[in-house]
mmCIF file of N, CA and C in Angstrom:
data_model
loop_
_atom_site.group_PDB
_atom_site.id
_atom_site.type_symbol
_atom_site.label_atom_id
_atom_site.label_comp_id
_atom_site.label_asym_id
_atom_site.label_seq_id
_atom_site.Cartn_x
_atom_site.Cartn_y
_atom_site.Cartn_z
ATOM 1 N N UNK A 201 -17.702 -7.856 17.469
ATOM 2 C CA UNK A 201 -16.410 -7.190 17.544
ATOM 3 C C UNK A 201 -15.419 -7.886 16.617
ATOM 4 N N UNK A 202 -14.730 -7.106 15.830
ATOM 5 C CA UNK A 202 -13.767 -7.654 14.899
ATOM 6 C C UNK A 202 -12.448 -7.919 15.610
ATOM 7 N N UNK A 203 -11.824 -9.019 15.223
ATOM 8 C CA UNK A 203 -10.493 -9.325 15.717
ATOM 9 C C UNK A 203 -9.456 -8.789 14.762
ATOM 10 N N UNK A 204 -8.209 -8.873 15.148
ATOM 11 C CA UNK A 204 -7.122 -8.369 14.324
ATOM 12 C C UNK A 204 -7.017 -9.050 12.976
ATOM 13 N N UNK A 205 -7.220 -10.369 12.965
ATOM 14 C CA UNK A 205 -7.131 -11.084 11.695
ATOM 15 C C UNK A 205 -8.287 -10.736 10.762
ATOM 16 N N UNK A 206 -9.475 -10.568 11.316
ATOM 17 C CA UNK A 206 -10.608 -10.195 10.464
ATOM 18 C C UNK A 206 -10.356 -8.831 9.834
ATOM 19 N N UNK A 207 -9.872 -7.900 10.636
ATOM 20 C CA UNK A 207 -9.544 -6.569 10.110
ATOM 21 C C UNK A 207 -8.465 -6.678 9.041
ATOM 22 N N UNK A 208 -7.452 -7.507 9.282
ATOM 23 C CA UNK A 208 -6.377 -7.693 8.299
ATOM 24 C C UNK A 208 -6.907 -8.279 6.998
ATOM 25 N N UNK A 209 -7.842 -9.230 7.100
ATOM 26 C CA UNK A 209 -8.442 -9.805 5.893
ATOM 27 C C UNK A 209 -9.238 -8.748 5.131
ATOM 28 N N UNK A 210 -9.982 -7.926 5.861
ATOM 29 C CA UNK A 210 -10.737 -6.838 5.219
ATOM 30 C C UNK A 210 -9.792 -5.870 4.524
ATOM 31 N N UNK A 211 -8.712 -5.523 5.194
ATOM 32 C CA UNK A 211 -7.722 -4.626 4.587
ATOM 33 C C UNK A 211 -7.147 -5.242 3.317
ATOM 34 N N UNK A 212 -6.780 -6.515 3.399
ATOM 35 C CA UNK A 212 -6.229 -7.195 2.225
ATOM 36 C C UNK A 212 -7.237 -7.180 1.076
ATOM 37 N N UNK A 213 -8.496 -7.445 1.380
ATOM 38 C CA UNK A 213 -9.536 -7.435 0.358
ATOM 39 C C UNK A 213 -9.667 -6.051 -0.277
ATOM 40 N N UNK A 214 -9.674 -5.024 0.549
ATOM 41 C CA UNK A 214 -9.778 -3.654 0.036
ATOM 42 C C UNK A 214 -8.574 -3.291 -0.827
ATOM 43 N N UNK A 215 -7.397 -3.689 -0.370
ATOM 44 C CA UNK A 215 -6.180 -3.392 -1.142
ATOM 45 C C UNK A 215 -6.199 -4.149 -2.458
ATOM 46 N N UNK A 216 -6.576 -5.422 -2.425
ATOM 47 C CA UNK A 216 -6.651 -6.199 -3.667
ATOM 48 C C UNK A 216 -7.622 -5.575 -4.650
ATOM 49 N N UNK A 217 -8.762 -5.144 -4.146
ATOM 50 C CA UNK A 217 -9.750 -4.525 -5.031
ATOM 51 C C UNK A 217 -9.221 -3.205 -5.591
ATOM 52 N N UNK A 218 -8.643 -2.403 -4.715
ATOM 53 C CA UNK A 218 -8.129 -1.094 -5.124
ATOM 54 C C UNK A 218 -7.008 -1.223 -6.147
ATOM 55 N N UNK A 219 -6.184 -2.245 -5.999
ATOM 56 C CA UNK A 219 -5.028 -2.383 -6.882
ATOM 57 C C UNK A 219 -5.277 -3.301 -8.070
ATOM 58 N N UNK A 220 -6.469 -3.815 -8.202
ATOM 59 C CA UNK A 220 -6.768 -4.735 -9.301
ATOM 60 C C UNK A 220 -6.466 -4.093 -10.653
ATOM 61 N N UNK A 221 -6.598 -2.801 -10.736
ATOM 62 C CA UNK A 221 -6.389 -2.107 -12.000
ATOM 63 C C UNK A 221 -5.008 -1.465 -12.072
ATOM 64 N N UNK A 222 -4.192 -1.706 -11.067
ATOM 65 C CA UNK A 222 -2.813 -1.238 -11.042
ATOM 66 C C UNK A 222 -1.941 -2.467 -10.892
ATOM 67 N N UNK A 223 -0.683 -2.328 -11.150
ATOM 68 C CA UNK A 223 0.200 -3.479 -10.948
ATOM 69 C C UNK A 223 1.085 -3.214 -9.739
ATOM 70 N N UNK A 224 0.745 -3.842 -8.629
ATOM 71 C CA UNK A 224 1.618 -3.733 -7.462
ATOM 72 C C UNK A 224 2.297 -5.063 -7.196
ATOM 73 N N UNK A 225 2.214 -5.958 -8.153
ATOM 74 C CA UNK A 225 2.746 -7.298 -7.937
ATOM 75 C C UNK A 225 4.271 -7.323 -7.904
ATOM 76 N N UNK A 226 4.915 -6.294 -8.430
ATOM 77 C CA UNK A 226 6.367 -6.271 -8.340
ATOM 78 C C UNK A 226 6.747 -6.022 -6.890
ATOM 79 N N UNK A 227 7.702 -6.792 -6.390
ATOM 80 C CA UNK A 227 8.048 -6.733 -4.971
ATOM 81 C C UNK A 227 8.497 -5.340 -4.553
ATOM 82 N N UNK A 228 9.125 -4.587 -5.446
ATOM 83 C CA UNK A 228 9.587 -3.242 -5.094
ATOM 84 C C UNK A 228 8.412 -2.294 -4.873
ATOM 85 N N UNK A 229 7.339 -2.490 -5.605
ATOM 86 C CA UNK A 229 6.196 -1.579 -5.515
ATOM 87 C C UNK A 229 5.278 -1.915 -4.345
ATOM 88 N N UNK A 230 5.284 -3.148 -3.867
ATOM 89 C CA UNK A 230 4.345 -3.566 -2.835
ATOM 90 C C UNK A 230 4.607 -2.881 -1.499
ATOM 91 N N UNK A 231 5.835 -2.881 -1.054
ATOM 92 C CA UNK A 231 6.142 -2.331 0.268
ATOM 93 C C UNK A 231 5.765 -0.854 0.393
ATOM 94 N N UNK A 232 6.180 0.026 -0.529
ATOM 95 C CA UNK A 232 5.777 1.438 -0.391
ATOM 96 C C UNK A 232 4.269 1.634 -0.512
ATOM 97 N N UNK A 233 3.640 0.826 -1.355
ATOM 98 C CA UNK A 233 2.192 0.935 -1.490
ATOM 99 C C UNK A 233 1.520 0.632 -0.154
ATOM 100 N N UNK A 234 1.932 -0.473 0.498
ATOM 101 C CA UNK A 234 1.344 -0.853 1.780
ATOM 102 C C UNK A 234 1.621 0.190 2.858
ATOM 103 N N UNK A 235 2.835 0.685 2.906
ATOM 104 C CA UNK A 235 3.172 1.714 3.904
ATOM 105 C C UNK A 235 2.268 2.930 3.737
ATOM 106 N N UNK A 236 2.068 3.348 2.507
ATOM 107 C CA UNK A 236 1.202 4.492 2.225
ATOM 108 C C UNK A 236 -0.242 4.190 2.630
ATOM 109 N N UNK A 237 -0.710 2.999 2.309
ATOM 110 C CA UNK A 237 -2.081 2.611 2.645
ATOM 111 C C UNK A 237 -2.275 2.571 4.156
ATOM 112 N N UNK A 238 -1.330 1.975 4.872
ATOM 113 C CA UNK A 238 -1.446 1.831 6.321
ATOM 114 C C UNK A 238 -1.391 3.171 7.046
ATOM 115 N N UNK A 239 -0.676 4.136 6.479
ATOM 116 C CA UNK A 239 -0.591 5.466 7.100
ATOM 117 C C UNK A 239 -1.955 6.141 7.194
ATOM 118 N N UNK A 240 -2.858 5.770 6.316
ATOM 119 C CA UNK A 240 -4.171 6.423 6.254
ATOM 120 C C UNK A 240 -5.166 5.867 7.261
ATOM 121 N N UNK A 241 -4.770 4.850 8.015
ATOM 122 C CA UNK A 241 -5.688 4.248 8.973
ATOM 123 C C UNK A 241 -5.007 4.009 10.304
ATOM 124 N N UNK A 242 -5.803 3.628 11.271
ATOM 125 C CA UNK A 242 -5.294 3.346 12.601
ATOM 126 C C UNK A 242 -5.311 1.835 12.808
ATOM 127 N N UNK A 243 -4.251 1.169 12.348
ATOM 128 C CA UNK A 243 -4.186 -0.273 12.390
ATOM 129 C C UNK A 243 -3.095 -0.722 13.350
ATOM 130 N N UNK A 244 -3.339 -1.834 14.024
ATOM 131 C CA UNK A 244 -2.322 -2.381 14.919
ATOM 132 C C UNK A 244 -1.206 -2.994 14.081
ATOM 133 N N UNK A 245 -0.079 -3.212 14.706
ATOM 134 C CA UNK A 245 1.038 -3.841 13.996
ATOM 135 C C UNK A 245 0.677 -5.259 13.577
ATOM 136 N N UNK A 246 -0.076 -5.972 14.411
ATOM 137 C CA UNK A 246 -0.506 -7.334 14.052
ATOM 138 C C UNK A 246 -1.377 -7.313 12.806
ATOM 139 N N UNK A 247 -2.293 -6.346 12.724
ATOM 140 C CA UNK A 247 -3.164 -6.233 11.549
ATOM 141 C C UNK A 247 -2.341 -5.929 10.307
ATOM 142 N N UNK A 248 -1.409 -5.018 10.410
ATOM 143 C CA UNK A 248 -0.553 -4.684 9.264
ATOM 144 C C UNK A 248 0.282 -5.890 8.840
ATOM 145 N N UNK A 249 0.852 -6.584 9.827
ATOM 146 C CA UNK A 249 1.703 -7.731 9.515
ATOM 147 C C UNK A 249 0.919 -8.846 8.832
ATOM 148 N N UNK A 250 -0.274 -9.161 9.357
ATOM 149 C CA UNK A 250 -1.059 -10.245 8.767
ATOM 150 C C UNK A 250 -1.571 -9.852 7.380
ATOM 151 N N UNK A 251 -1.996 -8.624 7.223
ATOM 152 C CA UNK A 251 -2.429 -8.136 5.908
ATOM 153 C C UNK A 251 -1.276 -8.257 4.908
ATOM 154 N N UNK A 252 -0.095 -7.817 5.309
ATOM 155 C CA UNK A 252 1.076 -7.905 4.431
ATOM 156 C C UNK A 252 1.396 -9.352 4.094
ATOM 157 N N UNK A 253 1.298 -10.233 5.091
ATOM 158 C CA UNK A 253 1.559 -11.651 4.868
ATOM 159 C C UNK A 253 0.583 -12.226 3.837
ATOM 160 N N UNK A 254 -0.678 -11.852 3.941
ATOM 161 C CA UNK A 254 -1.679 -12.307 2.974
ATOM 162 C C UNK A 254 -1.313 -11.828 1.572
ATOM 163 N N UNK A 255 -1.022 -10.546 1.443
ATOM 164 C CA UNK A 255 -0.767 -9.973 0.124
ATOM 165 C C UNK A 255 0.508 -10.533 -0.505
ATOM 166 N N UNK A 256 1.566 -10.687 0.278
ATOM 167 C CA UNK A 256 2.796 -11.268 -0.242
ATOM 168 C C UNK A 256 2.548 -12.735 -0.615
ATOM 169 N N UNK A 257 1.814 -13.450 0.240
ATOM 170 C CA UNK A 257 1.487 -14.840 -0.051
ATOM 171 C C UNK A 257 0.671 -14.994 -1.317
ATOM 172 N N UNK A 258 -0.279 -14.092 -1.517
ATOM 173 C CA UNK A 258 -1.076 -14.140 -2.748
ATOM 174 C C UNK A 258 -0.219 -13.838 -3.963
ATOM 175 N N UNK A 259 0.635 -12.852 -3.834
ATOM 176 C CA UNK A 259 1.520 -12.512 -4.952
ATOM 177 C C UNK A 259 2.414 -13.694 -5.304
ATOM 178 N N UNK A 260 2.982 -14.335 -4.290
ATOM 179 C CA UNK A 260 3.951 -15.409 -4.517
ATOM 180 C C UNK A 260 3.309 -16.739 -4.898
ATOM 181 N N UNK A 261 2.023 -16.923 -4.633
ATOM 182 C CA UNK A 261 1.353 -18.208 -4.876
ATOM 183 C C UNK A 261 0.119 -18.072 -5.763
ATOM 184 N N UNK A 262 0.018 -16.983 -6.495
ATOM 185 C CA UNK A 262 -1.195 -16.670 -7.249
ATOM 186 C C UNK A 262 -1.596 -17.780 -8.224
ATOM 187 N N UNK A 263 -0.636 -18.343 -8.943
ATOM 188 C CA UNK A 263 -0.979 -19.374 -9.929
ATOM 189 C C UNK A 263 -1.588 -20.598 -9.255
ATOM 190 N N UNK A 264 -0.979 -21.055 -8.166
ATOM 191 C CA UNK A 264 -1.470 -22.231 -7.449
ATOM 192 C C UNK A 264 -2.851 -21.951 -6.863
ATOM 193 N N UNK A 265 -3.010 -20.790 -6.267
ATOM 194 C CA UNK A 265 -4.288 -20.406 -5.651
ATOM 195 C C UNK A 265 -5.381 -20.326 -6.711
ATOM 196 N N UNK A 266 -5.090 -19.641 -7.812
ATOM 197 C CA UNK A 266 -6.092 -19.507 -8.872
ATOM 198 C C UNK A 266 -6.432 -20.858 -9.498
ATOM 199 N N UNK A 267 -5.455 -21.738 -9.588
ATOM 200 C CA UNK A 267 -5.717 -23.072 -10.132
ATOM 201 C C UNK A 267 -6.680 -23.848 -9.239
ATOM 202 N N UNK A 268 -6.515 -23.728 -7.921
ATOM 203 C CA UNK A 268 -7.431 -24.400 -6.974
ATOM 204 C C UNK A 268 -8.852 -23.868 -7.165
ATOM 205 N N UNK A 269 -8.987 -22.563 -7.280
ATOM 206 C CA UNK A 269 -10.317 -21.963 -7.459
ATOM 207 C C UNK A 269 -10.910 -22.434 -8.785
ATOM 208 N N UNK A 270 -10.095 -22.410 -9.826
ATOM 209 C CA UNK A 270 -10.555 -22.841 -11.150
ATOM 210 C C UNK A 270 -10.994 -24.302 -11.143
ATOM 211 N N UNK A 271 -10.259 -25.151 -10.428
ATOM 212 C CA UNK A 271 -10.586 -26.581 -10.367
ATOM 213 C C UNK A 271 -11.999 -26.834 -9.853
ATOM 214 N N UNK A 272 -12.456 -26.009 -8.927
ATOM 215 C CA UNK A 272 -13.747 -26.260 -8.277
ATOM 216 C C UNK A 272 -14.849 -25.287 -8.681
ATOM 217 N N UNK A 273 -14.565 -24.392 -9.570
ATOM 218 C CA UNK A 273 -15.613 -23.474 -10.036
ATOM 219 C C UNK A 273 -16.086 -23.926 -11.410
ATOM 220 N N UNK A 274 -16.660 -25.094 -11.423
ATOM 221 C CA UNK A 274 -17.148 -25.698 -12.660
ATOM 222 C C UNK A 274 -18.130 -24.744 -13.360
ATOM 223 N N UNK A 275 -17.960 -24.659 -14.664
ATOM 224 C CA UNK A 275 -18.832 -23.829 -15.502
ATOM 225 C C UNK A 275 -18.729 -22.339 -15.203
ATOM 226 N N UNK A 276 -17.699 -21.924 -14.486
ATOM 227 C CA UNK A 276 -17.497 -20.507 -14.205
ATOM 228 C C UNK A 276 -16.104 -20.106 -14.659
ATOM 229 N N UNK A 277 -16.039 -19.224 -15.612
ATOM 230 C CA UNK A 277 -14.769 -18.660 -16.025
ATOM 231 C C UNK A 277 -14.386 -17.625 -14.968
ATOM 232 N N UNK A 278 -13.155 -17.658 -14.516
ATOM 233 C CA UNK A 278 -12.739 -16.727 -13.462
ATOM 234 C C UNK A 278 -12.910 -15.272 -13.888
ATOM 235 N N UNK A 279 -12.835 -15.021 -15.169
ATOM 236 C CA UNK A 279 -13.016 -13.644 -15.662
ATOM 237 C C UNK A 279 -14.440 -13.152 -15.455
ATOM 238 N N UNK A 280 -15.384 -14.071 -15.294
ATOM 239 C CA UNK A 280 -16.784 -13.694 -15.076
ATOM 240 C C UNK A 280 -17.107 -13.485 -13.600
ATOM 241 N N UNK A 281 -16.219 -13.926 -12.718
ATOM 242 C CA UNK A 281 -16.471 -13.789 -11.284
ATOM 243 C C UNK A 281 -16.287 -12.344 -10.843
ATOM 244 N N UNK A 282 -17.057 -11.972 -9.858
ATOM 245 C CA UNK A 282 -16.882 -10.654 -9.265
ATOM 246 C C UNK A 282 -15.486 -10.574 -8.662
ATOM 247 N N UNK A 283 -14.829 -9.422 -8.809
ATOM 248 C CA UNK A 283 -13.492 -9.248 -8.238
ATOM 249 C C UNK A 283 -13.510 -9.426 -6.729
ATOM 250 N N UNK A 284 -14.567 -8.974 -6.093
ATOM 251 C CA UNK A 284 -14.668 -9.117 -4.643
ATOM 252 C C UNK A 284 -14.734 -10.599 -4.280
ATOM 253 N N UNK A 285 -15.618 -11.344 -4.922
ATOM 254 C CA UNK A 285 -15.753 -12.773 -4.628
ATOM 255 C C UNK A 285 -14.444 -13.519 -4.901
ATOM 256 N N UNK A 286 -13.834 -13.222 -6.024
ATOM 257 C CA UNK A 286 -12.587 -13.890 -6.396
ATOM 258 C C UNK A 286 -11.498 -13.611 -5.361
ATOM 259 N N UNK A 287 -11.390 -12.369 -4.935
ATOM 260 C CA UNK A 287 -10.346 -12.041 -3.971
ATOM 261 C C UNK A 287 -10.644 -12.586 -2.578
ATOM 262 N N UNK A 288 -11.891 -12.677 -2.215
ATOM 263 C CA UNK A 288 -12.246 -13.336 -0.946
ATOM 264 C C UNK A 288 -11.793 -14.790 -1.001
ATOM 265 N N UNK A 289 -12.058 -15.454 -2.109
ATOM 266 C CA UNK A 289 -11.647 -16.850 -2.237
ATOM 267 C C UNK A 289 -10.129 -16.982 -2.268
ATOM 268 N N UNK A 290 -9.449 -16.063 -2.931
ATOM 269 C CA UNK A 290 -7.980 -16.117 -2.966
ATOM 270 C C UNK A 290 -7.392 -16.024 -1.557
ATOM 271 N N UNK A 291 -7.918 -15.103 -0.766
ATOM 272 C CA UNK A 291 -7.432 -14.955 0.613
ATOM 273 C C UNK A 291 -7.635 -16.257 1.384
ATOM 274 N N UNK A 292 -8.833 -16.826 1.279
ATOM 275 C CA UNK A 292 -9.147 -18.054 2.012
ATOM 276 C C UNK A 292 -8.297 -19.230 1.538
ATOM 277 N N UNK A 293 -8.140 -19.380 0.237
ATOM 278 C CA UNK A 293 -7.343 -20.495 -0.286
ATOM 279 C C UNK A 293 -5.886 -20.331 0.146
ATOM 280 N N UNK A 294 -5.377 -19.110 0.118
ATOM 281 C CA UNK A 294 -4.016 -18.875 0.618
ATOM 282 C C UNK A 294 -3.883 -19.380 2.047
ATOM 283 N N UNK A 295 -4.834 -19.014 2.894
ATOM 284 C CA UNK A 295 -4.754 -19.443 4.290
ATOM 285 C C UNK A 295 -4.848 -20.959 4.418
ATOM 286 N N UNK A 296 -5.702 -21.579 3.617
ATOM 287 C CA UNK A 296 -5.869 -23.032 3.714
ATOM 288 C C UNK A 296 -4.624 -23.796 3.279
ATOM 289 N N UNK A 297 -3.953 -23.319 2.225
ATOM 290 C CA UNK A 297 -2.825 -24.093 1.717
ATOM 291 C C UNK A 297 -1.472 -23.630 2.257
ATOM 292 N N UNK A 298 -1.375 -22.406 2.700
ATOM 293 C CA UNK A 298 -0.073 -21.883 3.126
ATOM 294 C C UNK A 298 0.030 -21.610 4.623
ATOM 295 N N UNK A 299 -1.084 -21.462 5.307
ATOM 296 C CA UNK A 299 -1.082 -21.162 6.744
ATOM 297 C C UNK A 299 -1.816 -22.299 7.435
ATOM 298 N N UNK A 300 -1.226 -22.836 8.444
ATOM 299 C CA UNK A 300 -1.861 -23.965 9.123
ATOM 300 C C UNK A 300 -2.292 -23.616 10.542
ATOM 301 N N UNK A 301 -2.231 -22.338 10.908
ATOM 302 C CA UNK A 301 -2.540 -21.957 12.286
ATOM 303 C C UNK A 301 -4.016 -21.630 12.516
ATOM 304 N N UNK A 302 -4.811 -21.626 11.453
ATOM 305 C CA UNK A 302 -6.254 -21.394 11.588
ATOM 306 C C UNK A 302 -6.966 -22.581 10.940
ATOM 307 N N UNK A 303 -7.898 -23.228 11.660
ATOM 308 C CA UNK A 303 -8.622 -24.352 11.062
ATOM 309 C C UNK A 303 -9.359 -23.933 9.791
ATOM 310 N N UNK A 304 -9.403 -24.853 8.835
ATOM 311 C CA UNK A 304 -10.028 -24.563 7.544
ATOM 312 C C UNK A 304 -11.462 -24.086 7.644
ATOM 313 N N UNK A 305 -12.249 -24.686 8.545
ATOM 314 C CA UNK A 305 -13.646 -24.264 8.697
ATOM 315 C C UNK A 305 -13.721 -22.814 9.171
ATOM 316 N N UNK A 306 -12.799 -22.405 10.044
ATOM 317 C CA UNK A 306 -12.772 -21.019 10.506
ATOM 318 C C UNK A 306 -12.397 -20.075 9.362
ATOM 319 N N UNK A 307 -11.483 -20.505 8.507
ATOM 320 C CA UNK A 307 -11.111 -19.710 7.334
ATOM 321 C C UNK A 307 -12.327 -19.509 6.431
ATOM 322 N N UNK A 308 -13.069 -20.582 6.206
ATOM 323 C CA UNK A 308 -14.272 -20.477 5.369
ATOM 324 C C UNK A 308 -15.294 -19.547 6.017
ATOM 325 N N UNK A 309 -15.506 -19.679 7.316
ATOM 326 C CA UNK A 309 -16.456 -18.792 8.008
ATOM 327 C C UNK A 309 -16.053 -17.332 7.875
ATOM 328 N N UNK A 310 -14.769 -17.053 7.991
ATOM 329 C CA UNK A 310 -14.296 -15.677 7.828
ATOM 330 C C UNK A 310 -14.542 -15.190 6.405
ATOM 331 N N UNK A 311 -14.311 -16.058 5.429
ATOM 332 C CA UNK A 311 -14.562 -15.689 4.033
ATOM 333 C C UNK A 311 -16.042 -15.385 3.812
ATOM 334 N N UNK A 312 -16.902 -16.180 4.426
ATOM 335 C CA UNK A 312 -18.343 -15.950 4.276
ATOM 336 C C UNK A 312 -18.763 -14.638 4.934
ATOM 337 N N UNK A 313 -18.153 -14.297 6.045
ATOM 338 C CA UNK A 313 -18.443 -13.004 6.685
ATOM 339 C C UNK A 313 -18.025 -11.860 5.769
ATOM 340 N N UNK A 314 -16.856 -11.988 5.137
ATOM 341 C CA UNK A 314 -16.428 -10.966 4.176
ATOM 342 C C UNK A 314 -17.424 -10.866 3.021
ATOM 343 N N UNK A 315 -17.879 -12.019 2.531
ATOM 344 C CA UNK A 315 -18.830 -12.026 1.414
ATOM 345 C C UNK A 315 -20.143 -11.362 1.809
ATOM 346 N N UNK A 316 -20.616 -11.619 3.022
ATOM 347 C CA UNK A 316 -21.868 -10.996 3.478
ATOM 348 C C UNK A 316 -21.725 -9.486 3.596
ATOM 349 N N UNK A 317 -20.529 -9.034 3.970
ATOM 350 C CA UNK A 317 -20.287 -7.605 4.152
ATOM 351 C C UNK A 317 -20.011 -6.887 2.835
ATOM 352 N N UNK A 318 -19.185 -7.486 1.983
ATOM 353 C CA UNK A 318 -18.684 -6.770 0.811
ATOM 354 C C UNK A 318 -19.264 -7.245 -0.519
ATOM 355 N N UNK A 319 -19.995 -8.334 -0.512
ATOM 356 C CA UNK A 319 -20.587 -8.838 -1.738
ATOM 357 C C UNK A 319 -22.085 -8.909 -1.512
ATOM 358 N N UNK A 320 -22.755 -9.815 -2.133
ATOM 359 C CA UNK A 320 -24.184 -9.876 -1.889
ATOM 360 C C UNK A 320 -24.830 -11.033 -2.613
ATOM 361 N N UNK A 321 -26.130 -11.081 -2.495
ATOM 362 C CA UNK A 321 -26.904 -12.091 -3.208
ATOM 363 C C UNK A 321 -26.481 -13.500 -2.882
ATOM 364 N N UNK A 322 -26.143 -14.228 -3.929
ATOM 365 C CA UNK A 322 -25.788 -15.636 -3.792
ATOM 366 C C UNK A 322 -24.290 -15.855 -3.592
ATOM 367 N N UNK A 323 -23.540 -14.782 -3.456
ATOM 368 C CA UNK A 323 -22.083 -14.904 -3.319
ATOM 369 C C UNK A 323 -21.645 -15.789 -2.168
ATOM 370 N N UNK A 324 -22.208 -15.630 -0.956
ATOM 371 C CA UNK A 324 -21.756 -16.507 0.129
ATOM 372 C C UNK A 324 -21.923 -17.992 -0.197
ATOM 373 N N UNK A 325 -23.028 -18.375 -0.805
ATOM 374 C CA UNK A 325 -23.244 -19.784 -1.149
ATOM 375 C C UNK A 325 -22.246 -20.243 -2.216
ATOM 376 N N UNK A 326 -22.014 -19.408 -3.205
ATOM 377 C CA UNK A 326 -21.057 -19.709 -4.274
ATOM 378 C C UNK A 326 -19.657 -19.898 -3.690
ATOM 379 N N UNK A 327 -19.239 -18.948 -2.869
ATOM 380 C CA UNK A 327 -17.914 -18.991 -2.246
ATOM 381 C C UNK A 327 -17.798 -20.209 -1.341
ATOM 382 N N UNK A 328 -18.829 -20.470 -0.553
ATOM 383 C CA UNK A 328 -18.814 -21.617 0.351
ATOM 384 C C UNK A 328 -18.637 -22.924 -0.416
ATOM 385 N N UNK A 329 -19.342 -23.075 -1.519
ATOM 386 C CA UNK A 329 -19.252 -24.294 -2.308
ATOM 387 C C UNK A 329 -17.846 -24.554 -2.814
ATOM 388 N N UNK A 330 -17.193 -23.531 -3.310
ATOM 389 C CA UNK A 330 -15.835 -23.686 -3.838
ATOM 390 C C UNK A 330 -14.846 -23.927 -2.701
ATOM 391 N N UNK A 331 -14.919 -23.104 -1.649
ATOM 392 C CA UNK A 331 -13.959 -23.235 -0.552
ATOM 393 C C UNK A 331 -14.098 -24.570 0.180
ATOM 394 N N UNK A 332 -15.316 -25.054 0.294
ATOM 395 C CA UNK A 332 -15.521 -26.347 0.947
ATOM 396 C C UNK A 332 -14.800 -27.453 0.181
ATOM 397 N N UNK A 333 -14.845 -27.412 -1.143
ATOM 398 C CA UNK A 333 -14.160 -28.408 -1.970
ATOM 399 C C UNK A 333 -12.638 -28.283 -1.848
ATOM 400 N N UNK A 334 -12.146 -27.046 -1.812
ATOM 401 C CA UNK A 334 -10.703 -26.838 -1.636
ATOM 402 C C UNK A 334 -10.269 -27.408 -0.283
ATOM 403 N N UNK A 335 -11.051 -27.137 0.751
ATOM 404 C CA UNK A 335 -10.709 -27.633 2.082
ATOM 405 C C UNK A 335 -10.688 -29.157 2.114
ATOM 406 N N UNK A 336 -11.647 -29.796 1.465
ATOM 407 C CA UNK A 336 -11.651 -31.262 1.411
ATOM 408 C C UNK A 336 -10.377 -31.787 0.759
ATOM 409 N N UNK A 337 -9.952 -31.143 -0.318
ATOM 410 C CA UNK A 337 -8.721 -31.556 -0.984
ATOM 411 C C UNK A 337 -7.513 -31.344 -0.068
ATOM 412 N N UNK A 338 -7.425 -30.182 0.552
ATOM 413 C CA UNK A 338 -6.313 -29.884 1.454
ATOM 414 C C UNK A 338 -6.261 -30.904 2.587
ATOM 415 N N UNK A 339 -7.420 -31.186 3.185
ATOM 416 C CA UNK A 339 -7.467 -32.147 4.288
ATOM 417 C C UNK A 339 -7.067 -33.544 3.835
ATOM 418 N N UNK A 340 -7.501 -33.944 2.648
ATOM 419 C CA UNK A 340 -7.143 -35.294 2.181
ATOM 420 C C UNK A 340 -5.654 -35.373 1.869
ATOM 421 N N UNK A 341 -5.072 -34.312 1.371
ATOM 422 C CA UNK A 341 -3.623 -34.306 1.110
ATOM 423 C C UNK A 341 -2.831 -34.381 2.408
ATOM 424 N N UNK A 342 -3.309 -33.688 3.446
ATOM 425 C CA UNK A 342 -2.619 -33.712 4.737
ATOM 426 C C UNK A 342 -2.684 -35.093 5.363
ATOM 427 N N UNK A 343 -3.813 -35.775 5.203
ATOM 428 C CA UNK A 343 -3.963 -37.118 5.775
ATOM 429 C C UNK A 343 -3.088 -38.130 5.058
ATOM 430 N N UNK A 344 -2.845 -37.909 3.762
ATOM 431 C CA UNK A 344 -2.063 -38.881 2.991
ATOM 432 C C UNK A 344 -0.563 -38.685 3.175
ATOM 433 N N UNK A 345 -0.150 -37.577 3.772
ATOM 434 C CA UNK A 345 1.286 -37.333 3.996
ATOM 435 C C UNK A 345 1.858 -38.175 5.094
#
């Protein structure tokens, strides 16, 4: 059974994929786009709110998030990564660095579930390797504070 946050992560992933070829990054365009998208489904307010939080967080922190992914994806140009895999990692990295209410290991597990559902092959292992390194960095930074 899916929880509200898992559904919200799936929605965010679908929206990111759908809009990858459009520009919804401008703050004025994001809100109407999300309202239109949410009207087409039966989502709880919690799911809509968390999905929106993810998307706004990704928009506002994209450079930092992408830099973290780039740091640990040795020998992989981000342009060569599958859009699905990249966006799964972006969602997870956002949660690890900007949200502290979900343990990092749980964030990684959720990302791997998304990868098993929406990606394939070796993607879960690839994603796990990168996210595990990001989590180690995040945890070491928190301990040093």
